[in-house]
GROMACS .gro file of N, CA, C and O in nm:
model
  544
    1UNK      N    1   1.734  -1.245   0.846
    1UNK     CA    2   1.637  -1.138   0.853
    1UNK      C    3   1.598  -1.095   0.712
    1UNK      O    4   1.679  -1.099   0.621
    2UNK      N    5   1.474  -1.048   0.700
    2UNK     CA    6   1.426  -0.995   0.573
    2UNK      C    7   1.361  -0.860   0.595
    2UNK      O    8   1.321  -0.825   0.707
    3UNK      N    9   1.351  -0.788   0.488
    3UNK     CA   10   1.279  -0.661   0.487
    3UNK      C   11   1.168  -0.677   0.385
    3UNK      O   12   1.193  -0.706   0.268
    4UNK      N   13   1.045  -0.660   0.430
    4UNK     CA   14   0.929  -0.660   0.341
    4UNK      C   15   0.887  -0.515   0.328
    4UNK      O   16   0.864  -0.447   0.427
    5UNK      N   17   0.878  -0.470   0.205
    5UNK     CA   18   0.844  -0.329   0.179
    5UNK      C   19   0.709  -0.323   0.109
    5UNK      O   20   0.688  -0.387   0.007
    6UNK      N   21   0.620  -0.243   0.164
    6UNK     CA   22   0.490  -0.223   0.103
    6UNK      C   23   0.479  -0.076   0.063
    6UNK      O   24   0.483   0.012   0.148
    7UNK      N   25   0.467  -0.054  -0.065
    7UNK     CA   26   0.460   0.082  -0.118
    7UNK      C   27   0.314   0.120  -0.139
    7UNK      O   28   0.239   0.048  -0.202
    8UNK      N   29   0.276   0.232  -0.084
    8UNK     CA   30   0.141   0.285  -0.104
    8UNK      C   31   0.141   0.382  -0.220
    8UNK      O   32   0.228   0.376  -0.308
    9UNK      N   33   0.047   0.475  -0.221
    9UNK     CA   34   0.043   0.574  -0.329
    9UNK      C   35   0.173   0.654  -0.336
    9UNK      O   36   0.239   0.676  -0.234
   10UNK      N   37   0.209   0.693  -0.456
   10UNK     CA   38   0.327   0.777  -0.476
   10UNK      C   39   0.301   0.867  -0.596
   10UNK      O   40   0.221   0.834  -0.682
   11UNK      N   41   0.370   0.980  -0.599
   11UNK     CA   42   0.345   1.075  -0.707
   11UNK      C   43   0.456   1.178  -0.718
   11UNK      O   44   0.510   1.224  -0.618
   12UNK      N   45   0.488   1.212  -0.840
   12UNK     CA   46   0.576   1.325  -0.868
   12UNK      C   47   0.498   1.453  -0.840
   12UNK      O   48   0.380   1.463  -0.874
   13UNK      N   49   0.564   1.551  -0.780
   13UNK     CA   50   0.501   1.679  -0.751
   13UNK      C   51   0.580   1.788  -0.823
   13UNK      O   52   0.697   1.811  -0.794
   14UNK      N   53   0.516   1.852  -0.918
   14UNK     CA   54   0.580   1.960  -0.992
   14UNK      C   55   0.571   2.091  -0.915
   14UNK      O   56   0.467   2.120  -0.854
   15UNK      N   57   0.676   2.171  -0.917
   15UNK     CA   58   0.670   2.302  -0.851
   15UNK      C   59   0.564   2.393  -0.912
   15UNK      O   60   0.522   2.490  -0.849
   16UNK      N   61   0.518   2.361  -1.031
   16UNK     CA   62   0.414   2.442  -1.096
   16UNK      C   63   0.283   2.443  -1.017
   16UNK      O   64   0.200   2.531  -1.037
   17UNK      N   65   0.264   2.345  -0.930
   17UNK     CA   66   0.142   2.339  -0.849
   17UNK      C   67   0.150   2.431  -0.727
   17UNK      O   68   0.050   2.452  -0.659
   18UNK      N   69   0.267   2.481  -0.696
   18UNK     CA   70   0.285   2.565  -0.578
   18UNK      C   71   0.259   2.713  -0.611
   18UNK      O   72   0.327   2.769  -0.697
   19UNK      N   73   0.169   2.779  -0.542
   19UNK     CA   74   0.159   2.923  -0.557
   19UNK      C   75   0.292   2.991  -0.523
   19UNK      O   76   0.323   3.098  -0.576
   20UNK      N   77   0.370   2.929  -0.437
   20UNK     CA   78   0.501   2.985  -0.398
   20UNK      C   79   0.593   3.002  -0.519
   20UNK      O   80   0.680   3.090  -0.518
   21UNK      N   81   0.573   2.923  -0.624
   21UNK     CA   82   0.656   2.938  -0.744
   21UNK      C   83   0.638   3.077  -0.803
   21UNK      O   84   0.734   3.142  -0.842
   22UNK      N   85   0.513   3.122  -0.807
   22UNK     CA   86   0.484   3.255  -0.863
   22UNK      C   87   0.525   3.366  -0.767
   22UNK      O   88   0.561   3.475  -0.809
   23UNK      N   89   0.519   3.337  -0.638
   23UNK     CA   90   0.551   3.440  -0.538
   23UNK      C   91   0.700   3.468  -0.528
   23UNK      O   92   0.742   3.582  -0.526
   24UNK      N   93   0.781   3.362  -0.517
   24UNK     CA   94   0.924   3.384  -0.494
   24UNK      C   95   1.015   3.289  -0.573
   24UNK      O   96   1.135   3.310  -0.577
   25UNK      N   97   0.960   3.183  -0.632
   25UNK     CA   98   1.039   3.095  -0.718
   25UNK      C   99   1.130   2.999  -0.646
   25UNK      O  100   1.196   2.917  -0.710
   26UNK      N  101   1.137   3.002  -0.513
   26UNK     CA  102   1.227   2.913  -0.440
   26UNK      C  103   1.158   2.779  -0.412
   26UNK      O  104   1.125   2.746  -0.297
   27UNK      N  105   1.137   2.702  -0.518
   27UNK     CA  106   1.072   2.572  -0.508
   27UNK      C  107   1.143   2.475  -0.601
   27UNK      O  108   1.208   2.516  -0.698
   28UNK      N  109   1.132   2.347  -0.571
   28UNK     CA  110   1.191   2.241  -0.653
   28UNK      C  111   1.091   2.126  -0.664
   28UNK      O  112   1.000   2.114  -0.582
   29UNK      N  113   1.108   2.040  -0.763
   29UNK     CA  114   1.022   1.922  -0.772
   29UNK      C  115   1.048   1.829  -0.653
   29UNK      O  116   1.155   1.835  -0.591
   30UNK      N  117   0.952   1.745  -0.623
   30UNK     CA  118   0.969   1.647  -0.516
   30UNK      C  119   0.887   1.523  -0.547
   30UNK      O  120   0.825   1.513  -0.653
   31UNK      N  121   0.889   1.429  -0.456
   31UNK     CA  122   0.816   1.304  -0.472
   31UNK      C  123   0.740   1.279  -0.342
   31UNK      O  124   0.799   1.279  -0.235
   32UNK      N  125   0.609   1.262  -0.351
   32UNK     CA  126   0.528   1.224  -0.235
   32UNK      C  127   0.513   1.073  -0.235
   32UNK      O  128   0.501   1.011  -0.341
   33UNK      N  129   0.512   1.013  -0.116
   33UNK     CA  130   0.506   0.867  -0.108
   33UNK      C  131   0.455   0.822   0.028
   33UNK      O  132   0.455   0.897   0.126
   34UNK      N  133   0.413   0.696   0.032
   34UNK     CA  134   0.376   0.628   0.155
   34UNK      C  135   0.441   0.491   0.149
   34UNK      O  136   0.430   0.421   0.047
   35UNK      N  137   0.512   0.452   0.255
   35UNK     CA  138   0.581   0.323   0.255
   35UNK      C  139   0.583   0.264   0.396
   35UNK      O  140   0.585   0.338   0.495
   36UNK      N  141   0.578   0.132   0.404
   36UNK     CA  142   0.591   0.061   0.530
   36UNK      C  143   0.700  -0.044   0.512
   36UNK      O  144   0.703  -0.115   0.411
   37UNK      N  145   0.790  -0.053   0.610
   37UNK     CA  146   0.895  -0.155   0.611
   37UNK      C  147   0.872  -0.248   0.729
   37UNK      O  148   0.862  -0.202   0.843
   38UNK      N  149   0.863  -0.377   0.700
   38UNK     CA  150   0.847  -0.478   0.805
   38UNK      C  151   0.974  -0.562   0.808
   38UNK      O  152   1.017  -0.616   0.705
   39UNK      N  153   1.034  -0.573   0.926
   39UNK     CA  154   1.157  -0.649   0.943
   39UNK      C  155   1.126  -0.772   1.028
   39UNK      O  156   1.054  -0.762   1.127
   40UNK      N  157   1.184  -0.885   0.991
   40UNK     CA  158   1.165  -1.005   1.072
   40UNK      C  159   1.239  -1.124   1.013
   40UNK      O  160   1.301  -1.115   0.907
   41UNK      N  161   1.231  -1.235   1.085
   41UNK     CA  162   1.294  -1.359   1.042
   41UNK      C  163   1.185  -1.447   0.980
   41UNK      O  164   1.093  -1.490   1.051
   42UNK      N  165   1.192  -1.472   0.850
   42UNK     CA  166   1.086  -1.549   0.786
   42UNK      C  167   1.093  -1.698   0.821
   42UNK      O  168   1.199  -1.750   0.856
   43UNK      N  169   0.978  -1.760   0.811
   43UNK     CA  170   0.975  -1.906   0.824
   43UNK      C  171   0.882  -1.960   0.717
   43UNK      O  172   0.778  -1.901   0.685
   44UNK      N  173   0.923  -2.072   0.659
   44UNK     CA  174   0.844  -2.138   0.556
   44UNK      C  175   0.742  -2.228   0.625
   44UNK      O  176   0.775  -2.299   0.720
   45UNK      N  177   0.620  -2.222   0.576
   45UNK     CA  178   0.512  -2.304   0.633
   45UNK      C  179   0.460  -2.398   0.525
   45UNK      O  180   0.411  -2.353   0.421
   46UNK      N  181   0.471  -2.526   0.552
   46UNK     CA  182   0.423  -2.626   0.457
   46UNK      C  183   0.302  -2.701   0.511
   46UNK      O  184   0.254  -2.794   0.447
   47UNK      N  185   0.252  -2.662   0.626
   47UNK     CA  186   0.139  -2.726   0.689
   47UNK      C  187   0.013  -2.701   0.606
   47UNK      O  188  -0.031  -2.586   0.590
   48UNK      N  189  -0.047  -2.805   0.553
   48UNK     CA  190  -0.163  -2.793   0.464
   48UNK      C  191  -0.278  -2.719   0.532
   48UNK      O  192  -0.343  -2.633   0.472
   49UNK      N  193  -0.307  -2.752   0.659
   49UNK     CA  194  -0.420  -2.687   0.728
   49UNK      C  195  -0.398  -2.537   0.742
   49UNK      O  196  -0.490  -2.458   0.726
   50UNK      N  197  -0.274  -2.497   0.772
   50UNK     CA  198  -0.241  -2.355   0.782
   50UNK      C  199  -0.263  -2.288   0.647
   50UNK      O  200  -0.322  -2.180   0.639
   51UNK      N  201  -0.215  -2.352   0.539
   51UNK     CA  202  -0.229  -2.295   0.405
   51UNK      C  203  -0.377  -2.280   0.367
   51UNK      O  204  -0.417  -2.178   0.313
   52UNK      N  205  -0.456  -2.383   0.396
   52UNK     CA  206  -0.600  -2.377   0.364
   52UNK      C  207  -0.665  -2.260   0.438
   52UNK      O  208  -0.738  -2.181   0.379
   53UNK      N  209  -0.637  -2.248   0.568
   53UNK     CA  210  -0.695  -2.136   0.646
   53UNK      C  211  -0.653  -2.002   0.587
   53UNK      O  212  -0.736  -1.911   0.573
   54UNK      N  213  -0.526  -1.991   0.553
   54UNK     CA  214  -0.475  -1.865   0.498
   54UNK      C  215  -0.541  -1.833   0.363
   54UNK      O  216  -0.587  -1.720   0.341
   55UNK      N  217  -0.549  -1.930   0.276
   55UNK     CA  218  -0.611  -1.908   0.144
   55UNK      C  219  -0.759  -1.875   0.161
   55UNK      O  220  -0.811  -1.786   0.094
   56UNK      N  221  -0.827  -1.944   0.251
   56UNK     CA  222  -0.969  -1.915   0.274
   56UNK      C  223  -0.988  -1.774   0.329
   56UNK      O  224  -1.078  -1.701   0.286
   57UNK      N  225  -0.903  -1.733   0.422
   57UNK     CA  226  -0.914  -1.598   0.478
   57UNK      C  227  -0.888  -1.492   0.371
   57UNK      O  228  -0.962  -1.394   0.359
   58UNK      N  229  -0.782  -1.510   0.294
   58UNK     CA  230  -0.749  -1.413   0.190
   58UNK      C  231  -0.859  -1.407   0.083
   58UNK      O  232  -0.895  -1.300   0.037
   59UNK      N  233  -0.909  -1.525   0.046
   59UNK     CA  234  -1.016  -1.530  -0.054
   59UNK      C  235  -1.140  -1.457  -0.002
   59UNK      O  236  -1.203  -1.379  -0.075
   60UNK      N  237  -1.174  -1.480   0.123
   60UNK     CA  238  -1.292  -1.416   0.182
   60UNK      C  239  -1.278  -1.264   0.177
   60UNK      O  240  -1.373  -1.193   0.140
   61UNK      N  241  -1.161  -1.213   0.211
   61UNK     CA  242  -1.138  -1.068   0.209
   61UNK      C  243  -1.145  -1.015   0.066
   61UNK      O  244  -1.212  -0.916   0.037
   62UNK      N  245  -1.074  -1.079  -0.026
   62UNK     CA  246  -1.065  -1.030  -0.164
   62UNK      C  247  -1.195  -1.046  -0.242
   62UNK      O  248  -1.223  -0.968  -0.332
   63UNK      N  249  -1.274  -1.145  -0.209
   63UNK     CA  250  -1.399  -1.172  -0.280
   63UNK      C  251  -1.519  -1.099  -0.219
   63UNK      O  252  -1.627  -1.100  -0.277
   64UNK      N  253  -1.500  -1.036  -0.105
   64UNK     CA  254  -1.614  -0.979  -0.032
   64UNK      C  255  -1.694  -0.877  -0.112
   64UNK      O  256  -1.813  -0.861  -0.089
   65UNK      N  257  -1.632  -0.809  -0.205
   65UNK     CA  258  -1.704  -0.708  -0.284
   65UNK      C  259  -1.773  -0.764  -0.407
   65UNK      O  260  -1.844  -0.691  -0.477
   66UNK      N  261  -1.755  -0.891  -0.434
   66UNK     CA  262  -1.816  -0.952  -0.553
   66UNK      C  263  -1.964  -0.982  -0.530
   66UNK      O  264  -2.007  -1.011  -0.418
   67UNK      N  265  -2.040  -0.975  -0.638
   67UNK     CA  266  -2.183  -1.005  -0.628
   67UNK      C  267  -2.205  -1.147  -0.580
   67UNK      O  268  -2.293  -1.175  -0.499
   68UNK      N  269  -2.127  -1.240  -0.633
   68UNK     CA  270  -2.134  -1.381  -0.592
   68UNK      C  271  -1.992  -1.424  -0.552
   68UNK      O  272  -1.919  -1.479  -0.635
   69UNK      N  273  -1.952  -1.398  -0.429
   69UNK     CA  274  -1.814  -1.427  -0.387
   69UNK      C  275  -1.777  -1.574  -0.406
   69UNK      O  276  -1.853  -1.664  -0.370
   70UNK      N  277  -1.659  -1.595  -0.465
   70UNK     CA  278  -1.606  -1.729  -0.482
   70UNK      C  279  -1.549  -1.777  -0.350
   70UNK      O  280  -1.492  -1.699  -0.274
   71UNK      N  281  -1.567  -1.906  -0.321
   71UNK     CA  282  -1.511  -1.966  -0.200
   71UNK      C  283  -1.424  -2.083  -0.243
   71UNK      O  284  -1.445  -2.144  -0.349
   72UNK      N  285  -1.327  -2.116  -0.162
   72UNK     CA  286  -1.237  -2.228  -0.190
   72UNK      C  287  -1.318  -2.355  -0.211
   72UNK      O  288  -1.287  -2.436  -0.299
   73UNK      N  289  -1.425  -2.371  -0.136
   73UNK     CA  290  -1.507  -2.492  -0.148
   73UNK      C  291  -1.587  -2.498  -0.279
   73UNK      O  292  -1.649  -2.600  -0.307
   74UNK      N  293  -1.584  -2.389  -0.358
   74UNK     CA  294  -1.652  -2.391  -0.489
   74UNK      C  295  -1.577  -2.476  -0.591
   74UNK      O  296  -1.635  -2.519  -0.691
   75UNK      N  297  -1.450  -2.500  -0.569
   75UNK     CA  298  -1.368  -2.578  -0.662
   75UNK      C  299  -1.359  -2.723  -0.611
   75UNK      O  300  -1.371  -2.748  -0.491
   76UNK      N  301  -1.335  -2.817  -0.702
   76UNK     CA  302  -1.323  -2.957  -0.659
   76UNK      C  303  -1.205  -2.975  -0.562
   76UNK      O  304  -1.099  -2.915  -0.581
   77UNK      N  305  -1.224  -3.058  -0.458
   77UNK     CA  306  -1.119  -3.076  -0.357
   77UNK      C  307  -0.984  -3.121  -0.415
   77UNK      O  308  -0.879  -3.074  -0.370
   78UNK      N  309  -0.985  -3.210  -0.516
   78UNK     CA  310  -0.858  -3.257  -0.572
   78UNK      C  311  -0.785  -3.143  -0.645
   78UNK      O  312  -0.662  -3.135  -0.643
   79UNK      N  313  -0.861  -3.052  -0.705
   79UNK     CA  314  -0.801  -2.936  -0.771
   79UNK      C  315  -0.739  -2.842  -0.667
   79UNK      O  316  -0.626  -2.795  -0.683
   80UNK      N  317  -0.811  -2.817  -0.559
   80UNK     CA  318  -0.759  -2.732  -0.451
   80UNK      C  319  -0.633  -2.794  -0.392
   80UNK      O  320  -0.534  -2.725  -0.367
   81UNK      N  321  -0.634  -2.925  -0.371
   81UNK     CA  322  -0.514  -2.993  -0.320
   81UNK      C  323  -0.395  -2.971  -0.412
   81UNK      O  324  -0.284  -2.944  -0.365
   82UNK      N  325  -0.415  -2.980  -0.542
   82UNK     CA  326  -0.306  -2.958  -0.637
   82UNK      C  327  -0.256  -2.814  -0.630
   82UNK      O  328  -0.135  -2.788  -0.635
   83UNK      N  329  -0.349  -2.719  -0.619
   83UNK     CA  330  -0.309  -2.579  -0.611
   83UNK      C  331  -0.233  -2.552  -0.480
   83UNK      O  332  -0.135  -2.478  -0.479
   84UNK      N  333  -0.277  -2.612  -0.371
   84UNK     CA  334  -0.210  -2.592  -0.242
   84UNK      C  335  -0.067  -2.645  -0.245
   84UNK      O  336   0.022  -2.588  -0.181
   85UNK      N  337  -0.043  -2.752  -0.319
   85UNK     CA  338   0.094  -2.807  -0.330
   85UNK      C  339   0.186  -2.710  -0.403
   85UNK      O  340   0.308  -2.719  -0.389
   86UNK      N  341   0.131  -2.617  -0.478
   86UNK     CA  342   0.211  -2.520  -0.552
   86UNK      C  343   0.236  -2.392  -0.471
   86UNK      O  344   0.306  -2.303  -0.518
   87UNK      N  345   0.180  -2.385  -0.352
   87UNK     CA  346   0.194  -2.265  -0.269
   87UNK      C  347   0.300  -2.289  -0.161
   87UNK      O  348   0.303  -2.393  -0.097
   88UNK      N  349   0.384  -2.188  -0.142
   88UNK     CA  350   0.478  -2.188  -0.031
   88UNK      C  351   0.432  -2.081   0.066
   88UNK      O  352   0.428  -1.963   0.032
   89UNK      N  353   0.395  -2.125   0.185
   89UNK     CA  354   0.353  -2.029   0.286
   89UNK      C  355   0.475  -1.967   0.353
   89UNK      O  356   0.571  -2.038   0.386
   90UNK      N  357   0.471  -1.839   0.371
   90UNK     CA  358   0.580  -1.768   0.440
   90UNK      C  359   0.518  -1.677   0.544
   90UNK      O  360   0.426  -1.600   0.515
   91UNK      N  361   0.569  -1.687   0.664
   91UNK     CA  362   0.524  -1.602   0.772
   91UNK      C  363   0.646  -1.524   0.822
   91UNK      O  364   0.755  -1.579   0.833
   92UNK      N  365   0.625  -1.396   0.849
   92UNK     CA  366   0.733  -1.312   0.898
   92UNK      C  367   0.689  -1.250   1.031
   92UNK      O  368   0.622  -1.147   1.032
   93UNK      N  369   0.723  -1.316   1.143
   93UNK     CA  370   0.694  -1.252   1.271
   93UNK      C  371   0.770  -1.119   1.278
   93UNK      O  372   0.889  -1.113   1.251
   94UNK      N  373   0.700  -1.013   1.310
   94UNK     CA  374   0.760  -0.880   1.305
   94UNK      C  375   0.854  -0.853   1.421
   94UNK      O  376   0.817  -0.869   1.538
   95UNK      N  377   0.975  -0.814   1.387
   95UNK     CA  378   1.071  -0.769   1.485
   95UNK      C  379   1.068  -0.616   1.493
   95UNK      O  380   1.090  -0.556   1.598
   96UNK      N  381   1.036  -0.554   1.379
   96UNK     CA  382   1.032  -0.408   1.373
   96UNK      C  383   0.942  -0.367   1.256
   96UNK      O  384   0.947  -0.428   1.150
   97UNK      N  385   0.864  -0.265   1.276
   97UNK     CA  386   0.773  -0.214   1.173
   97UNK      C  387   0.787  -0.063   1.171
   97UNK      O  388   0.773   0.003   1.274
   98UNK      N  389   0.819  -0.009   1.052
   98UNK     CA  390   0.832   0.136   1.039
   98UNK      C  391   0.750   0.183   0.920
   98UNK      O  392   0.742   0.115   0.818
   99UNK      N  393   0.691   0.298   0.936
   99UNK     CA  394   0.616   0.357   0.827
   99UNK      C  395   0.661   0.501   0.807
   99UNK      O  396   0.705   0.567   0.901
  100UNK      N  397   0.652   0.545   0.685
  100UNK     CA  398   0.692   0.682   0.655
  100UNK      C  399   0.606   0.734   0.541
  100UNK      O  400   0.571   0.659   0.451
  101UNK      N  401   0.574   0.860   0.548
  101UNK     CA  402   0.505   0.923   0.437
  101UNK      C  403   0.555   1.064   0.419
  101UNK      O  404   0.596   1.130   0.514
  102UNK      N  405   0.553   1.104   0.296
  102UNK     CA  406   0.581   1.243   0.260
  102UNK      C  407   0.467   1.282   0.167
  102UNK      O  408   0.459   1.232   0.055
  103UNK      N  409   0.377   1.363   0.218
  103UNK     CA  410   0.258   1.401   0.143
  103UNK      C  411   0.241   1.552   0.144
  103UNK      O  412   0.133   1.603   0.170
  104UNK      N  413   0.351   1.620   0.117
  104UNK     CA  414   0.355   1.767   0.109
  104UNK      C  415   0.326   1.835   0.243
  104UNK      O  416   0.296   1.954   0.246
  105UNK      N  417   0.334   1.759   0.353
  105UNK     CA  418   0.303   1.819   0.483
  105UNK      C  419   0.404   1.926   0.523
  105UNK      O  420   0.377   2.006   0.612
  106UNK      N  421   0.518   1.931   0.456
  106UNK     CA  422   0.619   2.032   0.487
  106UNK      C  423   0.596   2.165   0.414
  106UNK      O  424   0.669   2.260   0.435
  107UNK      N  425   0.496   2.170   0.328
  107UNK     CA  426   0.470   2.289   0.249
  107UNK      C  427   0.364   2.376   0.315
  107UNK      O  428   0.279   2.327   0.391
  108UNK      N  429   0.362   2.506   0.284
  108UNK     CA  430   0.256   2.594   0.335
  108UNK      C  431   0.119   2.547   0.283
  108UNK      O  432   0.110   2.478   0.181
  109UNK      N  433   0.014   2.587   0.351
  109UNK     CA  434  -0.121   2.542   0.317
  109UNK      C  435  -0.157   2.569   0.170
  109UNK      O  436  -0.214   2.484   0.104
  110UNK      N  437  -0.125   2.684   0.120
  110UNK     CA  438  -0.159   2.716  -0.019
  110UNK      C  439  -0.091   2.619  -0.115
  110UNK      O  440  -0.151   2.575  -0.213
  111UNK      N  441   0.034   2.583  -0.087
  111UNK     CA  442   0.104   2.487  -0.172
  111UNK      C  443   0.042   2.347  -0.160
  111UNK      O  444   0.029   2.275  -0.260
  112UNK      N  445   0.002   2.309  -0.039
  112UNK     CA  446  -0.063   2.178  -0.020
  112UNK      C  447  -0.193   2.173  -0.099
  112UNK      O  448  -0.225   2.073  -0.163
  113UNK      N  449  -0.267   2.284  -0.098
  113UNK     CA  450  -0.391   2.290  -0.177
  113UNK      C  451  -0.360   2.275  -0.326
  113UNK      O  452  -0.430   2.205  -0.399
  114UNK      N  453  -0.254   2.342  -0.371
  114UNK     CA  454  -0.215   2.332  -0.511
  114UNK      C  455  -0.175   2.191  -0.550
  114UNK      O  456  -0.209   2.142  -0.659
  115UNK      N  457  -0.103   2.122  -0.462
  115UNK     CA  458  -0.062   1.984  -0.489
  115UNK      C  459  -0.185   1.893  -0.494
  115UNK      O  460  -0.199   1.812  -0.585
  116UNK      N  461  -0.274   1.907  -0.397
  116UNK     CA  462  -0.396   1.824  -0.395
  116UNK      C  463  -0.477   1.846  -0.523
  116UNK      O  464  -0.526   1.751  -0.584
  117UNK      N  465  -0.490   1.971  -0.564
  117UNK     CA  466  -0.564   2.001  -0.687
  117UNK      C  467  -0.492   1.944  -0.808
  117UNK      O  468  -0.555   1.888  -0.898
  118UNK      N  469  -0.359   1.957  -0.813
  118UNK     CA  470  -0.283   1.906  -0.926
  118UNK      C  471  -0.289   1.754  -0.938
  118UNK      O  472  -0.287   1.698  -1.048
  119UNK      N  473  -0.296   1.685  -0.825
  119UNK     CA  474  -0.300   1.538  -0.824
  119UNK      C  475  -0.441   1.481  -0.835
  119UNK      O  476  -0.457   1.361  -0.857
  120UNK      N  477  -0.542   1.564  -0.818
  120UNK     CA  478  -0.680   1.517  -0.806
  120UNK      C  479  -0.723   1.419  -0.914
  120UNK      O  480  -0.784   1.318  -0.886
  121UNK      N  481  -0.689   1.447  -1.037
  121UNK     CA  482  -0.735   1.361  -1.146
  121UNK      C  483  -0.640   1.243  -1.171
  121UNK      O  484  -0.683   1.130  -1.183
  122UNK      N  485  -0.511   1.270  -1.176
  122UNK     CA  486  -0.413   1.167  -1.212
  122UNK      C  487  -0.384   1.070  -1.097
  122UNK      O  488  -0.352   0.954  -1.122
  123UNK      N  489  -0.394   1.116  -0.973
  123UNK     CA  490  -0.360   1.031  -0.859
  123UNK      C  491  -0.449   1.068  -0.740
  123UNK      O  492  -0.404   1.128  -0.644
  124UNK      N  493  -0.577   1.029  -0.748
  124UNK     CA  494  -0.671   1.070  -0.643
  124UNK      C  495  -0.636   1.016  -0.504
  124UNK      O  496  -0.665   1.081  -0.404
  125UNK      N  497  -0.570   0.899  -0.497
  125UNK     CA  498  -0.531   0.845  -0.365
  125UNK      C  499  -0.430   0.938  -0.298
  125UNK      O  500  -0.443   0.969  -0.180
  126UNK      N  501  -0.331   0.982  -0.373
  126UNK     CA  502  -0.231   1.072  -0.315
  126UNK      C  503  -0.293   1.208  -0.287
  126UNK      O  504  -0.264   1.269  -0.183
  127UNK      N  505  -0.379   1.255  -0.374
  127UNK     CA  506  -0.446   1.384  -0.350
  127UNK      C  507  -0.524   1.378  -0.220
  127UNK      O  508  -0.520   1.473  -0.140
  128UNK      N  509  -0.590   1.268  -0.194
  128UNK     CA  510  -0.666   1.251  -0.070
  128UNK      C  511  -0.574   1.253   0.051
  128UNK      O  512  -0.607   1.314   0.154
  129UNK      N  513  -0.459   1.188   0.041
  129UNK     CA  514  -0.363   1.189   0.152
  129UNK      C  515  -0.309   1.329   0.178
  129UNK      O  516  -0.292   1.369   0.294
  130UNK      N  517  -0.281   1.403   0.072
  130UNK     CA  518  -0.232   1.541   0.089
  130UNK      C  519  -0.337   1.623   0.162
  130UNK      O  520  -0.306   1.698   0.255
  131UNK      N  521  -0.464   1.607   0.122
  131UNK     CA  522  -0.572   1.681   0.190
  131UNK      C  523  -0.587   1.636   0.336
  131UNK      O  524  -0.597   1.718   0.426
  132UNK      N  525  -0.585   1.506   0.357
  132UNK     CA  526  -0.606   1.453   0.492
  132UNK      C  527  -0.492   1.491   0.587
  132UNK      O  528  -0.517   1.543   0.695
  133UNK      N  529  -0.369   1.464   0.549
  133UNK     CA  530  -0.257   1.490   0.640
  133UNK      C  531  -0.210   1.634   0.635
  133UNK      O  532  -0.141   1.679   0.725
  134UNK      N  533  -0.251   1.706   0.530
  134UNK     CA  534  -0.221   1.848   0.524
  134UNK      C  535  -0.328   1.931   0.590
  134UNK      O  536  -0.320   2.053   0.594
  135UNK      N  537  -0.433   1.864   0.639
  135UNK     CA  538  -0.544   1.927   0.709
  135UNK      C  539  -0.604   2.041   0.627
  135UNK      O  540  -0.622   2.153   0.675
  136UNK      N  541  -0.634   2.009   0.501
  136UNK     CA  542  -0.697   2.109   0.414
  136UNK      C  543  -0.830   2.056   0.363
  136UNK      O  544  -0.860   1.943   0.368
   0.00000   0.00000   0.00000
């Protein structure tokens, strides 16, 4: 079995962003984060056709925002064959998938607003999550 961990936005949260610090002082620093854990039994895939399909799919997704998206067929076939020989395909059928986030949802609304404002410039992704899941 393996555990594949995907870490999303994360950020240190200073108590200075909480209005509660000025009101009563009973605050501490914390860490906001988003994480997903995928558990499963991996298998190695050496099937060339599978690898080509996977590389083409990934390339299509990653290149979609480009003005002139690159395609696997843009490169010479012998070069692509050499590159494919250097790739090890791994598939992990999921046995269990868990996700967790801590985005200041445990804080009062005023503190969530302070965190979102404090993170706005340095970590806009986390600031957006605080606003979204904090319903502010």
